[in-house]
Amino acid sequence: MMKNTDLFADLSKTMAQPLFEQTEYPWEVLPKIKEFVTALGKTLPCDEYTEVAPQVWIHTTCKVYPSANISGPTIICEGTEVRPGAFIRGSVLVGKNCVVGNSTELKNCILFDNVQVPHYNYVGDSIFGNYSHTGAGAICSNVKSDKTLVVVHNGEEQLPTGLKKFAAVLGDHVEVGCNSVLCPGTVIGPNSNVYPLSRVRGVIPPNSIYKDEGNIVPKH
């Protein structure tokens, strides 16, 4: 339930497909994002992408509001909207037809196509699968309070990531409710929903509803 093949049905829904094909677990992609985006940006067709600032490549069909702040290396793909006050800090790949909302902050992350992070969201050191969505105020917490390395907990199984910074991975079609916090090392299986005001950690099975810790039920 934690491997790339379990979480993402169609890797063609991201320009980072080679990174996922070269790795087994999604968190293994995180340290590679900056270098990958930097190299990929230099190869993008000039008639489709404009380098609006050093190492910031934006597709010509995107709608980016003037008050958005974007640093490189960043690629923003076709049809995406970046709303007022968005803060994109670099090492970011945003897919096609996404929404990066007002006051949303992105850092070292990959958003597959059709992802919406539309209102006051923080997405750092994370990967969001195709059509995943976070409600207003949902936050990814990417560093443990004791600053130790992040371990993914799946019941009794523990997988060390070797990373100090790793927040969350959302599979395809995941819905996260408003004002939820995804703690370091969260992995949510595809087609699962998280109730608003939740504190989530560990691995959530696919096709599930997370109501609260210890109360995770299958979707019917």
PDB file of C-alpha atoms in Angstrom, residues 2 28 30 39 46-47 56 75 90 101 105 109 120 130 145 157 159 186 191 205-206 209 220:
ATOM      1  CA  MET A   2       3.011   2.326   0.128  1.00  0.00           C
ATOM      2  CA  GLU A  28      12.602   8.284  -2.415  1.00  0.00           C
ATOM      3  CA  LEU A  30      11.782  13.847  -2.720  1.00  0.00           C
ATOM      4  CA  ALA A  39      17.273  19.685 -15.872  1.00  0.00           C
ATOM      5  CA  CYS A  46      10.033  27.572 -25.929  1.00  0.00           C
ATOM      6  CA  ASP A  47       6.771  27.907 -27.858  1.00  0.00           C
ATOM      7  CA  VAL A  56      10.811  29.299 -13.406  1.00  0.00           C
ATOM      8  CA  ILE A  75       7.690  24.087 -13.592  1.00  0.00           C
ATOM      9  CA  GLY A  90      11.183  26.139  -5.577  1.00  0.00           C
ATOM     10  CA  GLY A 101      -4.861  28.640  -4.236  1.00  0.00           C
ATOM     11  CA  GLU A 105       2.629  27.581  -0.082  1.00  0.00           C
ATOM     12  CA  CYS A 109       6.831  18.810  -3.953  1.00  0.00           C
ATOM     13  CA  TYR A 120      -4.507  28.389   2.632  1.00  0.00           C
ATOM     14  CA  ASN A 130      -3.835  12.671  -9.807  1.00  0.00           C
ATOM     15  CA  SER A 145       9.045  18.035  16.666  1.00  0.00           C
ATOM     16  CA  GLU A 157       5.568  -2.331  10.211  1.00  0.00           C
ATOM     17  CA  LEU A 159       9.831   1.862   7.229  1.00  0.00           C
ATOM     18  CA  THR A 186       1.639  10.159   6.246  1.00  0.00           C
ATOM     19  CA  ASN A 191      -9.686   6.971  -3.380  1.00  0.00           C
ATOM     20  CA  PRO A 205      -5.558   2.100   3.266  1.00  0.00           C
ATOM     21  CA  PRO A 206      -7.026   2.791  -0.167  1.00  0.00           C
ATOM     22  CA  ILE A 209     -12.738   6.968   5.162  1.00  0.00           C
ATOM     23  CA  HIS A 220     -18.969   1.397   0.185  1.00  0.00           C
TER      24      HIS A 220
END
